[in-house]
Amino acid sequence: MNSRQELEQIAIRAAKEAGCLIRQKCGRAARMELKASEYDLVTEVDKACEEIVRRHVAEHCPTHQILGEEGVAPGAEASAKALAESREAEFLWIIDPIDGTTNFVHGLPYSVVSIGIAHRGEVVVGVIYDAFRDELFTARLGEGAYLNGERMTVSEEATLPQALLATGFPVDVRRARAINMRGMNALASTVRNFRAVGSAAMHLAYVAAGRLTGFWEADLNAWDLSAGSLLVQEAGGRVTDTRGTDYDLGVRHIVATNGRVHEELVKVLVESQATGYETE
Ligand code: 2AM
Ligand code: CA
Ligand code: CA
Ligand code: CA
């Protein structure tokens, strides 16, 4: 039986090994394939990084289950099925081997490894590693969030005009991107500004670190969100779906903030029909 601290250490070693490969290969992936469309990319490095994490889990926690992005067929339906089959596991490792694959393919150094560990459906450990900046974001449930070992807290901004908000533009060009554009339109005249680095996990880590006030995006998966959601909560922030319901592993449309601007942001998304639920 491993303690949460031991599980966190295993996840950190795996994330660092995978991160090393990401840094070496950024912009140099020999083989790139399209998944479901021209916009949904995967490289041999995504697969190799997932294998690295799987090897660490198999070696140290052979009884634990794994939900890894590259082990699941493309599309929301396959993701939902894979999650339903594994979410009740005693221990479940939820792996995004490269979050920010499009950046990785283009040589833009904004990609992270994201590993969440859930105990009976509740995330208890979250690890996000950015190998380009050697920044390690970690959290254990109830024990705070840390950046390279230093305690992190969310930012202080109390209103949308003070808020620096991040969003993302998913691969579903017809539906999900339009939803995020509606949200941006509704917020554009109010917020301090927008940022979008192309990695949902990195946005969440940055909300936890107080670098961003908040983040929202529609149509994501458990592997994009599990580790980062714990980071934000343990740093004193709030994580819900885009309607304001508390985060759980099944949430696909996310809002994560410092807590202070949360209700205001959810209200704008609901009123502008930018929650992602409208088209379901
Ligand atoms: P990825 O790089 O691991 O694929 C960018 O807006 C975010 O969307 C990234 O975190 C990216 O993760 C994620 N993303 C990429 N393809 C997706 C898909 N087919 N469905 C949902 N989210 C996706
Ligand atoms: Ca992907
Ligand atoms: Ca991802
Ligand atoms: Ca990925």
Short mmCIF file of C-alpha atoms and ligand atoms in Angstrom, two decimals:
data_model
loop_
_atom_site.label_atom_id
_atom_site.label_comp_id
_atom_site.label_asym_id
_atom_site.label_seq_id
_atom_site.Cartn_x
_atom_site.Cartn_y
_atom_site.Cartn_z
CA MET A 1 0.00 0.00 0.00
CA ASN A 2 1.54 3.30 -1.10
CA SER A 3 0.95 6.55 0.79
CA ARG A 4 -0.22 9.58 -1.18
CA GLN A 5 3.24 11.01 -0.74
CA GLU A 6 4.76 7.90 -2.32
CA LEU A 7 2.25 8.02 -5.19
CA GLU A 8 3.12 11.67 -5.76
CA GLN A 9 6.83 10.82 -5.90
CA ILE A 10 6.19 8.07 -8.48
CA ALA A 11 4.12 10.51 -10.57
CA ILE A 12 6.84 13.17 -10.33
CA ARG A 13 9.56 10.78 -11.52
CA ALA A 14 7.37 9.66 -14.43
CA ALA A 15 6.42 13.24 -15.38
CA LYS A 16 10.05 14.36 -15.32
CA GLU A 17 11.20 11.46 -17.50
CA ALA A 18 8.42 12.14 -20.01
CA GLY A 19 9.07 15.89 -19.83
CA CYS A 20 12.70 15.37 -20.74
CA LEU A 21 11.63 13.66 -23.95
CA ILE A 22 9.14 16.46 -24.71
CA ARG A 23 11.87 19.08 -24.37
CA GLN A 24 14.30 17.15 -26.57
CA LYS A 25 11.79 16.44 -29.32
CA CYS A 26 9.76 19.67 -29.40
CA GLY A 27 9.35 20.68 -33.05
CA ARG A 28 11.32 17.60 -34.16
CA ALA A 29 8.78 14.79 -33.94
CA ALA A 30 9.62 12.44 -36.77
CA ARG A 31 6.12 11.18 -37.32
CA MET A 32 2.91 13.10 -36.93
CA GLU A 33 -0.49 11.54 -37.52
CA LEU A 34 -3.96 12.98 -37.65
CA LYS A 35 -6.45 11.50 -35.21
CA ALA A 36 -10.07 12.32 -36.01
CA SER A 37 -9.36 15.39 -38.19
CA GLU A 38 -6.77 17.80 -39.58
CA TYR A 39 -6.88 19.62 -36.23
CA ASP A 40 -6.38 16.63 -33.92
CA LEU A 41 -2.71 15.67 -33.91
CA VAL A 42 -0.72 12.88 -32.31
CA THR A 43 2.98 12.06 -32.60
CA GLU A 44 5.11 9.09 -31.68
CA VAL A 45 6.32 11.21 -28.75
CA ASP A 46 2.78 11.43 -27.24
CA LYS A 47 2.71 7.64 -27.33
CA ALA A 48 6.27 7.26 -25.99
CA CYS A 49 5.53 9.66 -23.09
CA GLU A 50 2.39 7.74 -22.19
CA GLU A 51 4.41 4.51 -22.26
CA ILE A 52 6.95 6.05 -19.86
CA VAL A 53 4.23 6.89 -17.33
CA ARG A 54 2.54 3.50 -17.79
CA ARG A 55 5.89 1.77 -17.13
CA HIS A 56 6.34 3.66 -13.84
CA VAL A 57 2.80 2.74 -12.75
CA ALA A 58 3.21 -0.92 -13.75
CA GLU A 59 6.50 -1.15 -11.89
CA HIS A 60 5.47 0.53 -8.62
CA CYS A 61 1.67 0.18 -8.52
CA PRO A 62 0.83 -2.92 -10.57
CA THR A 63 -2.75 -3.14 -9.26
CA HIS A 64 -3.67 0.44 -10.20
CA GLN A 65 -5.77 1.21 -13.27
CA ILE A 66 -4.78 3.68 -15.98
CA LEU A 67 -6.79 6.09 -18.12
CA GLY A 68 -4.38 7.55 -20.65
CA GLU A 69 -5.33 9.77 -23.57
CA GLU A 70 -3.42 7.74 -26.12
CA GLY A 71 -5.07 4.52 -24.93
CA VAL A 72 -8.54 5.85 -25.82
CA ALA A 73 -10.07 6.18 -29.28
CA PRO A 74 -10.71 9.79 -30.45
CA GLY A 75 -14.05 11.46 -29.73
CA ALA A 76 -16.21 12.38 -26.74
CA GLU A 77 -18.14 9.12 -26.82
CA ALA A 78 -15.08 6.89 -26.52
CA SER A 79 -13.71 9.14 -23.73
CA ALA A 80 -16.96 8.94 -21.79
CA LYS A 81 -17.02 5.15 -22.14
CA ALA A 82 -13.39 4.76 -21.03
CA LEU A 83 -14.02 7.00 -18.02
CA ALA A 84 -17.20 5.14 -17.06
CA GLU A 85 -15.31 1.85 -17.15
CA SER A 86 -12.51 3.09 -14.89
CA ARG A 87 -13.80 5.85 -12.60
CA GLU A 88 -14.82 3.52 -9.76
CA ALA A 89 -11.37 1.93 -9.61
CA GLU A 90 -9.69 1.93 -6.22
CA PHE A 91 -6.74 3.81 -7.73
CA LEU A 92 -6.86 5.34 -11.21
CA TRP A 93 -3.96 7.14 -12.91
CA ILE A 94 -5.28 9.72 -15.36
CA ILE A 95 -2.56 10.61 -17.85
CA ASP A 96 -2.17 13.34 -20.44
CA PRO A 97 1.31 12.53 -21.75
CA ILE A 98 1.61 15.79 -23.72
CA ASP A 99 -0.96 18.51 -23.08
CA GLY A 100 -0.29 20.98 -25.87
CA THR A 101 0.49 18.61 -28.75
CA THR A 102 -0.23 21.25 -31.39
CA ASN A 103 2.38 23.51 -29.76
CA PHE A 104 4.77 20.55 -29.58
CA VAL A 105 4.36 19.81 -33.30
CA HIS A 106 4.94 23.47 -34.20
CA GLY A 107 7.99 23.80 -31.93
CA LEU A 108 6.25 26.24 -29.58
CA PRO A 109 7.59 25.44 -26.09
CA TYR A 110 4.30 25.32 -24.18
CA SER A 111 3.47 21.69 -23.43
CA VAL A 112 3.22 19.87 -20.13
CA VAL A 113 2.79 16.37 -18.73
CA SER A 114 -0.34 16.05 -16.58
CA ILE A 115 -0.93 13.17 -14.15
CA GLY A 116 -3.89 12.92 -11.79
CA ILE A 117 -4.37 10.03 -9.38
CA ALA A 118 -7.94 9.35 -8.25
CA HIS A 119 -8.99 7.21 -5.30
CA ARG A 120 -12.50 5.81 -5.89
CA GLY A 121 -13.30 8.66 -8.28
CA GLU A 122 -11.84 11.50 -6.22
CA VAL A 123 -8.58 13.14 -7.34
CA VAL A 124 -6.08 12.87 -4.47
CA VAL A 125 -2.78 13.66 -6.23
CA GLY A 126 -2.08 16.07 -9.10
CA VAL A 127 1.24 16.57 -10.87
CA ILE A 128 1.88 18.86 -13.85
CA TYR A 129 5.42 19.22 -15.20
CA ASP A 130 6.67 21.88 -17.62
CA ALA A 131 10.08 20.65 -18.79
CA PHE A 132 10.84 23.82 -20.76
CA ARG A 133 10.87 25.94 -17.60
CA ASP A 134 11.61 23.09 -15.17
CA GLU A 135 8.41 23.97 -13.30
CA LEU A 136 6.83 21.20 -11.26
CA PHE A 137 3.28 21.83 -9.98
CA THR A 138 2.07 19.36 -7.32
CA ALA A 139 -0.85 18.90 -4.95
CA ARG A 140 -2.22 16.30 -2.58
CA LEU A 141 -5.84 16.53 -1.46
CA GLY A 142 -6.11 18.63 1.70
CA GLU A 143 -2.39 19.42 1.76
CA GLY A 144 -1.99 22.51 -0.41
CA ALA A 145 -0.46 23.14 -3.84
CA TYR A 146 3.22 23.64 -4.61
CA LEU A 147 5.43 25.00 -7.39
CA ASN A 148 8.91 23.49 -7.18
CA GLY A 149 8.26 22.84 -3.49
CA GLU A 150 7.03 26.37 -2.65
CA ARG A 151 3.44 26.85 -1.56
CA MET A 152 1.21 28.39 -4.29
CA THR A 153 -1.90 30.49 -3.86
CA VAL A 154 -4.39 31.83 -6.38
CA SER A 155 -4.46 35.53 -7.29
CA GLU A 156 -6.31 38.36 -5.54
CA GLU A 157 -8.30 40.01 -8.36
CA ALA A 158 -11.89 40.48 -7.23
CA THR A 159 -13.70 41.61 -10.39
CA LEU A 160 -13.74 40.80 -14.10
CA PRO A 161 -12.24 44.18 -15.09
CA GLN A 162 -9.17 43.17 -13.05
CA ALA A 163 -9.13 39.62 -14.40
CA LEU A 164 -6.62 38.03 -16.79
CA LEU A 165 -8.56 35.08 -18.21
CA ALA A 166 -7.39 32.16 -20.32
CA THR A 167 -9.38 30.02 -22.68
CA GLY A 168 -8.63 27.51 -25.40
CA PHE A 169 -9.79 26.59 -28.86
CA PRO A 170 -10.41 22.86 -29.07
CA VAL A 171 -10.13 20.74 -32.16
CA ASP A 172 -13.83 20.53 -32.86
CA VAL A 173 -13.79 23.51 -35.21
CA ARG A 174 -17.47 23.69 -35.92
CA ARG A 175 -18.87 23.39 -32.42
CA ALA A 176 -16.44 23.79 -29.53
CA ARG A 177 -14.47 26.68 -31.00
CA ALA A 178 -17.67 28.60 -31.68
CA ILE A 179 -18.70 28.14 -28.05
CA ASN A 180 -15.46 29.64 -26.79
CA MET A 181 -15.72 32.52 -29.26
CA ARG A 182 -19.19 33.34 -27.91
CA GLY A 183 -17.75 33.45 -24.42
CA MET A 184 -14.89 35.69 -25.53
CA ASN A 185 -17.30 38.04 -27.29
CA ALA A 186 -19.44 38.32 -24.19
CA LEU A 187 -16.40 39.03 -21.96
CA ALA A 188 -14.34 41.17 -24.34
CA SER A 189 -15.58 44.55 -23.23
CA THR A 190 -15.27 43.63 -19.54
CA VAL A 191 -12.10 41.69 -18.70
CA ARG A 192 -8.56 43.06 -18.38
CA ASN A 193 -7.44 40.68 -21.14
CA PHE A 194 -7.32 37.15 -22.54
CA ARG A 195 -4.49 34.66 -22.93
CA ALA A 196 -4.40 31.27 -24.64
CA VAL A 197 -1.23 29.14 -24.54
CA GLY A 198 -2.77 25.98 -26.05
CA SER A 199 -2.56 23.72 -23.01
CA ALA A 200 -5.53 23.37 -20.67
CA ALA A 201 -3.37 21.78 -17.95
CA MET A 202 -0.90 24.66 -18.10
CA HIS A 203 -3.72 27.17 -17.79
CA LEU A 204 -4.96 25.37 -14.67
CA ALA A 205 -1.45 25.26 -13.18
CA TYR A 206 -1.14 29.00 -13.84
CA VAL A 207 -4.49 29.75 -12.17
CA ALA A 208 -3.20 27.81 -9.13
CA ALA A 209 0.05 29.79 -9.22
CA GLY A 210 -1.82 33.13 -9.34
CA ARG A 211 -0.48 33.96 -12.82
CA LEU A 212 -3.97 33.86 -14.34
CA THR A 213 -7.19 34.91 -12.62
CA GLY A 214 -9.22 32.19 -14.28
CA PHE A 215 -9.65 29.76 -17.15
CA TRP A 216 -12.65 28.36 -18.99
CA GLU A 217 -12.98 26.01 -21.94
CA ALA A 218 -15.59 23.67 -23.38
CA ASP A 219 -15.21 20.08 -24.51
CA LEU A 220 -12.19 18.83 -22.58
CA ASN A 221 -11.50 15.42 -21.04
CA ALA A 222 -10.59 14.00 -17.64
CA TRP A 223 -6.90 13.80 -18.59
CA ASP A 224 -6.77 17.53 -19.40
CA LEU A 225 -8.39 18.53 -16.12
CA SER A 226 -7.88 16.10 -13.22
CA ALA A 227 -4.43 17.18 -12.00
CA GLY A 228 -4.97 20.89 -12.66
CA SER A 229 -8.33 20.97 -10.93
CA LEU A 230 -6.80 19.65 -7.72
CA LEU A 231 -3.98 22.21 -8.02
CA VAL A 232 -6.46 25.09 -8.31
CA GLN A 233 -8.59 23.88 -5.39
CA GLU A 234 -5.57 23.28 -3.17
CA ALA A 235 -4.24 26.75 -4.03
CA GLY A 236 -7.48 28.27 -2.69
CA GLY A 237 -9.38 28.59 -5.98
CA ARG A 238 -12.64 27.17 -7.24
CA VAL A 239 -13.34 24.64 -10.00
CA THR A 240 -16.79 23.92 -11.46
CA ASP A 241 -18.35 23.15 -14.78
CA THR A 242 -19.52 26.12 -16.88
CA ARG A 243 -22.89 26.12 -15.08
CA GLY A 244 -21.30 26.33 -11.64
CA THR A 245 -21.66 22.67 -10.57
CA ASP A 246 -18.69 21.36 -8.56
CA TYR A 247 -15.90 19.61 -10.47
CA ASP A 248 -15.84 15.85 -10.77
CA LEU A 249 -14.03 13.51 -13.19
CA GLY A 250 -16.91 13.62 -15.69
CA VAL A 251 -16.79 17.42 -16.21
CA ARG A 252 -15.96 18.41 -19.82
CA HIS A 253 -16.80 22.14 -19.77
CA ILE A 254 -14.61 23.77 -17.15
CA VAL A 255 -14.37 27.03 -15.21
CA ALA A 256 -11.44 27.38 -12.79
CA THR A 257 -10.72 30.67 -11.03
CA ASN A 258 -9.26 32.30 -7.94
CA GLY A 259 -12.80 31.97 -6.51
CA ARG A 260 -13.46 35.70 -6.35
CA VAL A 261 -14.51 36.15 -9.98
CA HIS A 262 -16.08 32.71 -10.28
CA GLU A 263 -19.78 33.50 -10.03
CA GLU A 264 -19.45 36.56 -12.25
CA LEU A 265 -17.68 34.50 -14.94
CA VAL A 266 -20.17 31.61 -14.80
CA LYS A 267 -23.03 34.12 -15.08
CA VAL A 268 -21.61 35.66 -18.27
CA LEU A 269 -21.04 32.22 -19.84
CA VAL A 270 -24.57 31.07 -19.03
CA GLU A 271 -26.16 34.30 -20.25
CA SER A 272 -24.18 34.29 -23.50
CA GLN A 273 -24.93 30.60 -24.17
CA ALA A 274 -21.25 29.79 -24.06
CA THR A 275 -21.32 26.92 -21.57
CA GLY A 276 -20.87 24.10 -24.07
CA TYR A 277 -24.10 22.46 -22.95
CA GLU A 278 -26.24 24.27 -25.51
CA THR A 279 -25.35 21.90 -28.32
CA GLU A 280 -25.44 18.62 -26.37
P1 2AM B 1 -3.87 17.92 -26.18
O1 2AM B 1 -2.80 18.82 -26.58
O2 2AM B 1 -3.48 16.93 -25.11
O3 2AM B 1 -4.50 17.18 -27.32
C1 2AM B 1 -6.38 23.17 -26.29
O4 2AM B 1 -7.52 23.95 -26.43
C2 2AM B 1 -6.66 21.97 -25.43
O5 2AM B 1 -7.59 21.09 -26.09
C3 2AM B 1 -5.42 21.16 -25.12
O6 2AM B 1 -5.38 20.93 -23.74
C4 2AM B 1 -5.61 19.90 -25.96
O7 2AM B 1 -5.02 18.75 -25.41
C5 2AM B 1 -7.11 19.76 -25.96
N1 2AM B 1 -7.59 18.90 -27.06
C6 2AM B 1 -6.92 18.51 -28.13
N2 2AM B 1 -7.64 17.69 -28.92
C7 2AM B 1 -8.83 17.57 -28.32
C8 2AM B 1 -10.03 16.84 -28.67
N3 2AM B 1 -10.12 16.10 -29.74
N4 2AM B 1 -11.08 16.97 -27.84
C9 2AM B 1 -10.99 17.73 -26.75
N5 2AM B 1 -9.88 18.42 -26.38
C10 2AM B 1 -8.81 18.35 -27.15
CA CA B 2 -4.51 15.04 -28.06
CA CA B 3 -4.85 17.34 -23.38
CA CA B 4 -2.37 15.02 -24.93
#
